[in-house]
CSV table of C-alpha atoms and ligand atoms in Angstrom, one decimal:
chain,number,residue,atom,x,y,z
E,1289,MET,CA,97.8,159.3,45.5
E,1290,LYS,CA,94.8,157.1,46.5
E,1291,LYS,CA,96.7,154.0,45.3
E,1292,THR,CA,99.8,155.0,47.4
E,1293,LEU,CA,97.6,155.5,50.4
E,1294,MET,CA,96.0,152.0,50.0
E,1295,PHE,CA,99.4,150.5,49.6
E,1296,MET,CA,100.6,152.2,52.8
E,1297,CYS,CA,97.5,150.9,54.7
E,1298,LEU,CA,98.2,147.4,53.4
E,1299,LEU,CA,101.8,147.5,54.6
E,1300,LEU,CA,100.7,148.8,58.0
E,1301,ASN,CA,98.2,146.0,58.3
E,1302,LEU,CA,100.8,143.4,57.5
E,1303,ALA,CA,103.2,144.9,60.0
E,1304,PHE,CA,100.6,144.9,62.8
E,1305,ALA,CA,98.7,141.6,62.0
E,1306,ARG,CA,99.8,139.3,64.7
E,1307,ASP,CA,100.0,135.5,64.3
E,1308,VAL,CA,96.9,133.8,65.7
E,1309,ILE,CA,97.2,131.2,68.6
E,1310,MET,CA,94.1,129.2,69.4
E,1311,VAL,CA,93.3,127.8,72.8
E,1312,SER,CA,90.3,126.0,74.2
E,1313,VAL,CA,89.5,127.9,77.4
E,1314,PRO,CA,90.0,131.5,78.6
E,1315,MET,CA,92.6,130.6,81.3
E,1316,GLN,CA,94.9,129.4,78.6
E,1317,LYS,CA,94.5,132.7,76.7
E,1318,GLU,CA,95.5,134.5,79.9
E,1319,PHE,CA,98.5,132.3,80.4
E,1320,VAL,CA,99.8,132.5,76.8
E,1321,GLU,CA,99.4,136.3,76.9
E,1322,LYS,CA,101.2,136.5,80.2
E,1323,ILE,CA,104.1,134.4,78.9
E,1324,ALA,CA,104.3,135.8,75.4
E,1325,GLY,CA,103.3,139.4,76.0
E,1326,ASP,CA,101.2,140.9,73.1
E,1327,SER,CA,103.2,139.3,70.3
E,1328,TYR,CA,100.3,136.9,69.4
E,1329,ASN,CA,96.6,137.3,68.8
E,1330,VAL,CA,95.3,134.7,71.3
E,1331,VAL,CA,91.8,133.4,70.8
E,1332,SER,CA,89.8,131.1,73.1
E,1333,LEU,CA,87.2,128.9,71.5
E,1334,VAL,CA,85.1,128.6,74.6
E,1335,VAL,CA,84.2,131.9,76.4
E,1336,PRO,CA,82.4,132.5,79.7
E,1337,GLY,CA,78.7,131.7,79.5
E,1338,VAL,CA,79.2,128.8,77.0
E,1339,ASN,CA,79.1,125.2,78.2
E,1340,PRO,CA,82.5,123.8,77.2
E,1341,HIS,CA,81.4,120.1,77.5
E,1342,ASP,CA,79.0,120.1,74.5
E,1343,PHE,CA,80.8,122.9,72.6
E,1344,GLU,CA,80.6,123.0,68.8
E,1345,PRO,CA,82.7,125.6,66.9
E,1346,LYS,CA,80.8,128.0,64.6
E,1347,ALA,CA,82.0,128.5,61.0
E,1348,SER,CA,83.6,131.8,61.9
E,1349,GLU,CA,85.6,130.1,64.7
E,1350,ILE,CA,86.7,127.3,62.3
E,1351,ARG,CA,88.0,130.0,59.9
E,1352,LYS,CA,89.9,131.5,62.8
E,1353,VAL,CA,91.5,128.1,63.6
E,1354,ASN,CA,92.5,127.8,59.9
E,1355,GLU,CA,94.5,131.0,60.2
E,1356,ALA,CA,96.3,129.9,63.4
E,1357,VAL,CA,100.0,129.1,63.7
E,1358,ALA,CA,99.4,127.0,66.9
E,1359,TYR,CA,96.7,125.4,69.0
E,1360,PHE,CA,97.1,124.8,72.7
E,1361,SER,CA,94.8,122.0,73.8
E,1362,ILE,CA,93.6,121.3,77.4
E,1363,GLY,CA,91.9,117.9,77.1
E,1364,ILE,CA,88.3,119.0,77.1
E,1365,GLU,CA,85.7,116.9,75.4
E,1366,PHE,CA,85.2,118.7,72.1
E,1367,GLU,CA,89.0,118.5,71.3
E,1368,GLU,CA,88.6,114.7,70.8
E,1369,VAL,CA,86.4,115.2,67.8
E,1370,TRP,CA,87.6,118.6,66.6
E,1371,LEU,CA,91.4,118.7,67.0
E,1372,PRO,CA,92.0,116.0,64.3
E,1373,ARG,CA,89.7,118.0,61.9
E,1374,PHE,CA,91.5,121.3,62.7
E,1375,ALA,CA,94.8,119.5,62.2
E,1376,SER,CA,93.8,118.2,58.8
E,1377,GLN,CA,92.4,121.5,57.6
E,1378,ASN,CA,95.4,123.5,58.8
E,1379,GLN,CA,98.4,121.3,58.5
E,1380,LYS,CA,100.9,124.1,59.2
E,1381,MET,CA,99.4,124.6,62.7
E,1382,GLN,CA,101.5,123.3,65.6
E,1383,ILE,CA,99.5,121.5,68.3
E,1384,TYR,CA,100.8,121.6,71.9
E,1385,ASP,CA,99.1,119.8,74.8
E,1386,SER,CA,98.8,122.2,77.8
E,1387,SER,CA,97.6,119.2,79.9
E,1388,ALA,CA,100.7,117.1,79.4
E,1389,ASN,CA,101.9,115.5,82.7
E,1390,ILE,CA,98.6,116.1,84.5
E,1391,GLN,CA,96.8,113.0,85.5
E,1392,ARG,CA,93.0,113.3,85.1
E,1393,ILE,CA,91.1,112.0,88.0
E,1394,ASN,CA,87.5,110.8,88.3
E,1395,PHE,CA,86.6,112.2,91.7
E,1396,TRP,CA,83.0,111.1,91.8
E,1397,GLN,CA,83.5,107.4,91.4
E,1398,LYS,CA,84.4,106.4,94.9
E,1399,ASP,CA,83.5,102.7,95.3
E,1400,THR,CA,86.2,100.2,94.4
E,1401,GLU,CA,83.7,97.8,92.7
E,1402,HIS,CA,83.5,100.3,89.9
E,1403,GLU,CA,87.2,100.7,89.6
E,1404,HIS,CA,87.6,99.0,86.3
E,1405,ASN,CA,85.1,101.5,84.8
E,1406,ALA,CA,87.5,104.3,85.7
E,1407,HIS,CA,89.6,103.4,82.7
E,1408,ASP,CA,86.7,103.4,80.4
E,1409,GLU,CA,87.7,105.2,77.2
E,1410,HIS,CA,84.6,107.4,77.4
E,1411,ASP,CA,85.4,108.4,80.9
E,1412,HIS,CA,87.2,111.7,80.9
E,1413,GLY,CA,87.3,112.2,84.7
E,1414,ASP,CA,87.3,115.8,85.9
E,1415,THR,CA,88.3,117.8,82.8
E,1416,HIS,CA,88.6,121.1,84.7
E,1417,ILE,CA,92.2,120.6,85.4
E,1418,TRP,CA,93.1,124.3,85.3
E,1419,LEU,CA,91.1,125.1,88.6
E,1420,SER,CA,94.1,124.1,90.8
E,1421,PRO,CA,97.3,126.1,91.3
E,1422,SER,CA,99.5,123.0,91.3
E,1423,ASN,CA,98.0,121.9,87.9
E,1424,ALA,CA,98.2,125.5,86.7
E,1425,LYS,CA,102.0,125.5,87.2
E,1426,ILE,CA,102.3,122.4,85.0
E,1427,ILE,CA,100.0,124.1,82.4
E,1428,ALA,CA,102.2,127.2,82.5
E,1429,LYS,CA,105.3,125.1,81.9
E,1430,ASN,CA,103.6,123.2,79.0
E,1431,ILE,CA,102.6,126.5,77.4
E,1432,PHE,CA,106.1,127.9,77.9
E,1433,GLU,CA,107.7,124.8,76.3
E,1434,GLY,CA,105.2,125.1,73.4
E,1435,LEU,CA,106.0,128.8,72.8
E,1436,LYS,CA,109.7,128.1,72.8
E,1437,LYS,CA,109.2,125.4,70.1
E,1438,LEU,CA,107.0,127.8,68.1
E,1439,ASN,CA,109.4,130.7,68.2
E,1440,PRO,CA,112.9,129.5,69.3
E,1441,LYS,CA,114.4,132.9,68.7
E,1442,GLN,CA,112.3,134.5,71.4
E,1443,ASP,CA,113.1,134.4,75.1
E,1444,TYR,CA,109.9,133.8,77.0
E,1445,SER,CA,111.5,133.1,80.4
E,1446,LYS,CA,110.7,136.5,81.9
E,1447,GLY,CA,107.0,136.2,81.4
E,1448,TYR,CA,107.0,132.6,82.4
E,1449,ASN,CA,108.9,133.2,85.7
E,1450,ALA,CA,106.5,136.1,86.5
E,1451,LEU,CA,103.5,133.8,85.9
E,1452,ILE,CA,104.9,131.1,88.1
E,1453,ALA,CA,105.6,133.7,90.9
E,1454,GLU,CA,102.0,134.9,90.5
E,1455,ILE,CA,100.6,131.3,90.8
E,1456,ASP,CA,102.7,130.7,93.9
E,1457,ALA,CA,101.3,134.0,95.4
E,1458,ILE,CA,97.7,132.9,94.6
E,1459,ASP,CA,98.3,129.5,96.2
E,1460,LYS,CA,99.7,131.2,99.4
E,1461,GLU,CA,96.7,133.6,99.5
E,1462,LEU,CA,94.3,130.7,99.1
E,1463,LYS,CA,95.9,128.8,102.0
E,1464,MET,CA,95.5,131.9,104.1
E,1465,ILE,CA,91.8,132.3,103.2
E,1466,LEU,CA,91.1,128.6,103.8
E,1467,LYS,CA,93.2,128.0,106.8
E,1468,ASP,CA,90.4,128.2,109.4
E,1469,LEU,CA,88.2,125.7,107.6
E,1470,PRO,CA,88.4,122.2,109.2
E,1471,GLU,CA,90.3,119.5,107.3
E,1472,HIS,CA,88.0,117.8,104.7
E,1473,GLN,CA,85.4,120.6,104.9
E,1474,LYS,CA,82.7,119.8,102.5
E,1475,PHE,CA,81.4,122.2,99.9
E,1476,VAL,CA,78.5,121.9,97.4
E,1477,VAL,CA,78.7,122.7,93.7
E,1478,PHE,CA,76.1,122.1,91.1
E,1479,HIS,CA,78.6,121.0,88.4
E,1480,PRO,CA,81.6,118.8,89.5
E,1481,MET,CA,84.6,121.0,88.6
E,1482,LEU,CA,86.6,121.7,91.7
E,1483,GLY,CA,87.9,118.2,92.4
E,1484,TYR,CA,91.6,119.2,91.9
E,1485,PHE,CA,91.1,122.3,94.0
E,1486,ALA,CA,89.5,120.2,96.8
E,1487,ARG,CA,92.4,117.8,96.6
E,1488,ASP,CA,95.0,120.6,96.8
E,1489,TYR,CA,93.4,122.3,99.8
E,1490,HIS,CA,92.1,119.2,101.7
E,1491,LEU,CA,88.5,120.0,101.1
E,1492,GLU,CA,85.7,117.7,99.9
E,1493,GLU,CA,83.6,118.5,96.8
E,1494,ILE,CA,79.9,117.4,96.8
E,1495,SER,CA,78.4,117.8,93.3
E,1496,ILE,CA,74.8,117.7,92.4
E,1497,GLU,CA,75.0,117.0,88.7
E,1498,VAL,CA,77.4,114.3,87.5
E,1499,GLU,CA,78.6,114.0,83.9
E,1500,GLY,CA,75.9,116.3,82.5
E,1501,LYS,CA,73.0,114.3,84.0
E,1502,SER,CA,70.4,116.3,85.8
E,1503,PRO,CA,69.9,115.2,89.5
E,1504,LYS,CA,67.0,113.0,90.4
E,1505,MET,CA,64.7,114.1,93.2
E,1506,GLN,CA,66.2,111.4,95.5
E,1507,GLU,CA,69.7,112.7,94.8
E,1508,MET,CA,68.6,116.3,95.5
E,1509,ILE,CA,67.1,115.2,98.8
E,1510,GLU,CA,70.3,113.5,99.8
E,1511,VAL,CA,72.3,116.7,99.1
E,1512,ILE,CA,69.7,118.7,101.1
E,1513,GLU,CA,70.1,116.3,104.0
E,1514,THR,CA,73.9,116.5,103.8
E,1515,ILE,CA,73.8,120.3,103.8
E,1516,LYS,CA,71.6,120.3,106.9
E,1517,ARG,CA,73.6,117.6,108.7
E,1518,GLU,CA,77.0,119.2,108.0
E,1519,ASN,CA,75.7,122.7,108.5
E,1520,LEU,CA,77.1,123.8,105.1
E,1521,LYS,CA,76.5,127.5,104.4
E,1522,VAL,CA,76.7,128.0,100.7
E,1523,ILE,CA,75.9,126.1,97.5
E,1524,PHE,CA,77.6,127.1,94.2
E,1525,ALA,CA,75.7,127.3,91.0
E,1526,GLN,CA,77.4,127.9,87.6
E,1527,PRO,CA,76.2,130.5,85.1
E,1528,GLU,CA,76.9,128.1,82.2
E,1529,PHE,CA,74.2,125.7,83.4
E,1530,SER,CA,70.6,126.0,84.6
E,1531,THR,CA,70.6,127.2,88.2
E,1532,LYS,CA,67.1,125.7,89.0
E,1533,ALA,CA,68.3,122.6,90.8
E,1534,ALA,CA,70.8,124.7,92.9
E,1535,GLU,CA,68.2,127.3,93.7
E,1536,PHE,CA,65.8,124.5,94.8
E,1537,ILE,CA,68.4,122.9,97.0
E,1538,ALA,CA,69.4,126.3,98.5
E,1539,LYS,CA,65.8,127.1,99.3
E,1540,GLU,CA,65.1,123.7,100.9
E,1541,SER,CA,68.3,123.5,102.9
E,1542,GLY,CA,68.6,127.1,104.0
E,1543,ALA,CA,72.1,127.4,102.4
E,1544,LYS,CA,73.0,130.6,100.5
E,1545,LEU,CA,73.3,130.5,96.7
E,1546,GLY,CA,76.8,131.4,95.4
E,1547,PHE,CA,78.1,131.5,91.8
E,1548,PHE,CA,81.3,130.2,90.3
E,1549,SER,CA,82.3,129.8,86.7
E,1550,PRO,CA,85.4,127.7,85.8
E,1551,LEU,CA,85.8,129.9,82.7
E,1552,GLN,CA,86.1,133.3,84.4
E,1553,THR,CA,89.4,135.2,84.2
E,1554,PRO,CA,91.6,136.5,85.6
E,1555,TRP,CA,92.2,132.9,86.7
E,1556,GLY,CA,93.7,133.7,90.1
E,1557,GLU,CA,91.1,136.3,91.1
E,1558,ASN,CA,88.4,133.8,90.2
E,1559,LEU,CA,89.8,131.1,92.6
E,1560,LEU,CA,90.3,133.7,95.3
E,1561,ASN,CA,86.7,134.8,94.9
E,1562,PHE,CA,85.5,131.2,95.3
E,1563,ALA,CA,87.5,130.8,98.5
E,1564,LYS,CA,86.3,134.1,99.9
E,1565,THR,CA,82.7,133.2,99.2
E,1566,LEU,CA,83.2,129.7,100.7
E,1567,THR,CA,84.5,131.2,104.0
E,1568,SER,CA,82.3,134.3,104.2
E,1569,PHE,CA,79.2,132.8,105.7
H,1751,LIG,ZN1,82.4,121.9,83.4
């Protein structure tokens, strides 16, 4: 009797154990799930609260990758070192690039004299490509194409079309919220992450920290002066980093302190919240 029961449990487990798909950031998890429904167990390596730029997977996370049938990459720094290792350890795992056909841009290198450095192999540009609805549509398409290759028998077009419609609706709502801001309105963030967003909505991002380097006092003073001169109302800190520099600048400049995490989901709601905070003061 006991043996039969154990056997039944094992069968049930096998029937309900879903294939694992790994992704790098939570937005990709949301998108895979929206396109594929609940047919896969989707796991994001980086979760909110973790700095994705110096991320190192734990042993338990590596074990998870070793079970996975597919990995959707996004082009964030740790993939450069870890994806080849994941691929050699789990050779059955399919790897699909969610960032295909998206050009990464270095928004903080403005002067032309440094232009040749922009192609430096260590220069990733802004890796937060997912924080822009126009890029998000390309990411959705890449994930859709990857899922079709992974499981050609399944029709994913319903979930995909619904996701594209959702992204279009978010874009429309963002335009509504931001419509009263002057063209090239500046906004201040601690960590440079909204370059593509600024490009899409004709805004200008001022970042305090660049490429993981803490700001020098002189740089902070320049930001404080810009905030006062341009009458900027809010400065965005990020929960994944120390908020001390942002707090100091807010205090000295009189701007309000806002928060934004590039890892928060639902993706659309996160961007809408950013736009609402930006326009609420
Ligand atoms: Zn970042």
